[in-house]
XYZ file of C-alpha atoms in Angstrom:
243
model
C -5.259 19.935 -22.549
C -1.693 19.207 -21.476
C -2.901 17.411 -18.357
C -5.291 15.318 -20.434
C -2.525 14.387 -22.864
C -0.245 13.457 -19.971
C -2.995 11.243 -18.517
C -3.406 9.612 -21.923
C 0.323 8.852 -22.108
C 0.228 7.254 -18.660
C -2.697 5.064 -19.674
C -0.872 4.018 -22.828
C 2.179 3.020 -20.783
C 0.014 0.939 -18.457
C -1.689 -0.674 -21.423
C 1.672 -1.648 -22.927
C 2.477 -3.514 -19.714
C -0.939 -5.125 -19.768
C -0.561 -6.089 -23.424
C 2.615 -8.000 -22.630
C 0.530 -10.132 -20.294
C -2.408 -10.851 -22.575
C -2.046 -14.619 -22.168
C -2.078 -14.181 -18.378
C -5.287 -12.146 -18.750
C -6.943 -14.810 -20.893
C -5.847 -17.475 -18.420
C -7.360 -15.504 -15.522
C -10.658 -15.180 -17.396
C -10.608 -18.884 -18.158
C -10.020 -19.799 -14.504
C -12.692 -17.496 -13.123
C -15.223 -18.575 -15.724
C -14.642 -22.170 -14.718
C -15.073 -21.285 -11.065
C -18.297 -19.431 -11.935
C -19.521 -22.330 -14.097
C -19.978 -19.804 -16.864
C -18.202 -21.447 -19.787
C -20.810 -20.909 -22.491
C -21.441 -17.178 -22.823
C -18.670 -14.852 -23.988
C -17.010 -12.308 -21.717
C -19.061 -9.388 -22.952
C -18.927 -6.577 -20.382
C -16.747 -4.830 -17.821
C -19.208 -5.713 -15.054
C -18.770 -9.387 -15.936
C -14.994 -9.141 -15.461
C -15.581 -7.282 -12.190
C -17.887 -10.028 -10.988
C -15.361 -12.738 -11.880
C -12.624 -10.957 -9.905
C -14.817 -10.192 -6.882
C -16.484 -13.583 -6.523
C -14.563 -16.257 -8.432
C -10.875 -15.370 -8.292
C -8.737 -17.794 -6.257
C -5.132 -16.631 -6.771
C -3.212 -13.366 -6.620
C -1.900 -13.577 -10.193
C -5.400 -13.718 -11.675
C -6.589 -10.970 -9.332
C -3.667 -8.730 -10.251
C -4.192 -8.964 -14.019
C -7.973 -8.620 -13.812
C -7.551 -5.617 -11.537
C -5.085 -4.104 -14.017
C -7.654 -4.417 -16.809
C -10.386 -2.826 -14.690
C -8.100 0.003 -13.568
C -7.202 0.902 -17.153
C -10.884 0.951 -18.086
C -11.611 3.158 -15.085
C -8.768 5.549 -15.981
C -10.088 5.817 -19.533
C -13.555 6.591 -18.244
C -12.194 9.369 -16.002
C -10.175 10.739 -18.909
C -13.261 10.915 -21.119
C -15.138 12.918 -18.493
C -12.121 15.180 -18.121
C -11.965 15.799 -21.858
C -15.515 17.132 -21.730
C -14.353 19.910 -19.399
C -11.206 20.675 -21.379
C -12.871 21.699 -24.633
C -16.455 22.349 -25.662
C -15.710 20.662 -28.991
C -18.074 20.204 -31.915
C -20.268 17.449 -33.317
C -17.271 15.299 -34.262
C -15.445 15.452 -30.928
C -18.681 15.128 -28.956
C -19.620 12.049 -30.982
C -16.222 10.467 -30.297
C -16.590 11.024 -26.557
C -20.098 9.593 -26.541
C -18.804 6.443 -28.231
C -15.991 6.134 -25.679
C -18.382 6.502 -22.773
C -20.735 3.938 -24.287
C -17.917 1.418 -24.771
C -16.681 1.950 -21.224
C -20.123 1.557 -19.693
C -20.016 -1.446 -17.334
C -23.187 -2.885 -18.827
C -22.306 -2.367 -22.478
C -22.153 -5.521 -24.625
C -18.608 -5.870 -26.011
C -19.068 -9.189 -27.766
C -19.394 -7.698 -31.259
C -16.465 -5.240 -31.275
C -13.094 -6.177 -32.756
C -9.829 -4.244 -32.753
C -8.370 -4.147 -36.236
C -4.942 -3.496 -37.728
C -2.486 -2.316 -36.469
C -3.754 -3.953 -33.263
C -2.995 -7.666 -33.064
C -4.773 -8.564 -29.826
C -7.407 -10.655 -31.579
C -4.776 -12.429 -33.657
C -3.132 -13.703 -30.487
C -6.258 -15.719 -29.677
C -7.340 -19.007 -31.123
C -10.249 -18.920 -33.554
C -12.656 -20.237 -30.936
C -11.450 -17.797 -28.283
C -11.603 -14.831 -30.662
C -15.025 -15.664 -32.059
C -16.891 -17.024 -29.058
C -15.277 -15.814 -25.847
C -12.649 -13.067 -25.632
C -12.513 -11.169 -28.926
C -14.585 -8.285 -27.588
C -13.029 -7.866 -24.168
C -9.455 -7.777 -25.487
C -10.503 -5.239 -28.152
C -12.049 -2.753 -25.727
C -8.973 -0.858 -24.506
C -7.200 -0.434 -27.882
C -10.418 0.766 -29.534
C -11.075 3.332 -26.798
C -7.450 4.509 -26.901
C -7.756 5.082 -30.640
C -10.957 7.067 -30.091
C -9.349 9.258 -27.434
C -6.357 9.937 -29.698
C -8.753 10.868 -32.478
C -10.550 13.245 -30.109
C -7.273 14.935 -29.166
C -6.306 15.310 -32.831
C -9.638 16.969 -33.699
C -9.673 19.158 -30.585
C -6.180 20.468 -31.269
C -7.238 21.537 -34.747
C -10.209 23.563 -33.541
C -8.204 26.378 -31.876
C -5.862 26.511 -34.884
C -8.766 27.000 -37.256
C -10.155 29.762 -35.058
C -6.764 31.403 -34.796
C -6.302 31.051 -38.542
C -9.588 32.813 -39.221
C -8.694 35.639 -36.861
C -5.223 36.013 -38.309
C -6.694 35.699 -41.772
C -8.754 38.819 -41.119
C -5.759 40.713 -39.816
C -3.594 39.451 -42.636
C -5.328 41.897 -44.971
C -4.447 44.836 -42.776
C -0.959 43.410 -42.396
C -0.624 43.420 -46.156
C -1.906 46.976 -46.373
C 0.339 48.229 -43.607
C 3.606 47.661 -45.533
C 2.103 49.442 -48.538
C 1.177 52.461 -46.431
C 4.564 52.334 -44.750
C 6.277 52.206 -48.150
C 4.332 55.222 -49.328
C 5.214 57.137 -46.181
C 8.822 56.056 -46.532
C 8.920 57.243 -50.150
C 7.642 60.637 -49.060
C 10.016 60.855 -46.132
C 12.934 59.739 -48.319
C 12.437 62.587 -50.821
C 15.741 64.526 -50.925
C 15.688 67.751 -48.908
C 17.001 69.621 -51.945
C 13.789 68.852 -53.820
C 11.701 70.338 -51.023
C 14.093 73.332 -50.847
C 13.957 73.875 -54.603
C 10.193 73.763 -54.492
C 10.132 76.281 -51.679
C 12.649 78.550 -53.485
C 10.659 78.313 -56.708
C 7.502 79.296 -54.903
C 9.323 82.131 -53.140
C 10.787 83.386 -56.439
C 7.371 83.403 -58.039
C 6.006 85.409 -55.137
C 8.934 87.877 -55.366
C 8.408 88.338 -59.087
C 4.720 89.012 -58.532
C 5.539 91.542 -55.775
C 8.181 93.242 -57.904
C 5.828 93.481 -60.871
C 3.155 94.980 -58.627
C 5.607 97.574 -57.225
C 6.797 98.439 -60.734
C 3.249 98.994 -61.899
C 2.492 101.206 -58.924
C 5.652 103.292 -59.519
C 4.851 103.726 -63.193
C 1.328 104.834 -62.428
C 2.627 107.296 -59.834
C 5.114 108.842 -62.300
C 2.448 109.233 -64.932
C 0.244 110.971 -62.440
C 3.005 113.320 -61.333
C 3.939 114.217 -64.930
C 0.380 114.949 -65.795
C -0.226 117.091 -62.750
C 3.069 119.004 -63.339
C 1.895 120.188 -66.730
C -1.317 121.481 -65.247
C 0.401 123.400 -62.412
C 3.073 125.211 -64.522
C 3.093 129.116 -64.901
C 0.292 130.472 -67.067
C 1.288 132.279 -70.182
C -1.138 134.324 -72.265
C -1.518 133.231 -75.760
C 0.748 135.079 -78.135
C -0.512 137.622 -80.603
C -0.053 136.902 -84.242
C 0.557 139.531 -86.837
C -1.925 139.785 -89.559
């Protein structure tokens, strides 16, 4: 994506230089059309400009500016094919690329397209030139540049949405994690004295139970010994009573 964006910036820089020479471009088209005896039909395709330069161009200035126009169109076409390999895209981005490729097709009729605000290329033409001859050909590059920028804007959003969905799923666990950590921290932060007191209390209870059990056993043993002592004492005959 970075390489594609760098290529787009280079094309924009070249177009700025070309835009400064729009009147030279229109003059070159006018000269070559005259040489081709083709003054009636509008300049309506890239192949038409190519034909004018190849067969009807008589000076280096006209050749240079016509070649500059064709080179920018060619660079845009290469960029569109490159964008297809950069990102699979969706219906929106694929539709934008298809429109770019259609506009940049050498046989495509450009006579009906017009670049609108903020582009002022059409406004720099006379009414007759804009309506009947050059309105479409001067609108081609700015329209395609806008489409490519739109493609980049949509394509850059697609990974963010995907990343947002993934992070959105993990955000729940991220919210739960601090809660679990807080609970663990609360347990771990319990004063040691509390744990010690609990252990001592439990130990005391156990000691009391043991002591009570020992006391009961001792008492039972004493009772048994007392009872058996009475039975084992010396036998005395019953006394005689006087009548």
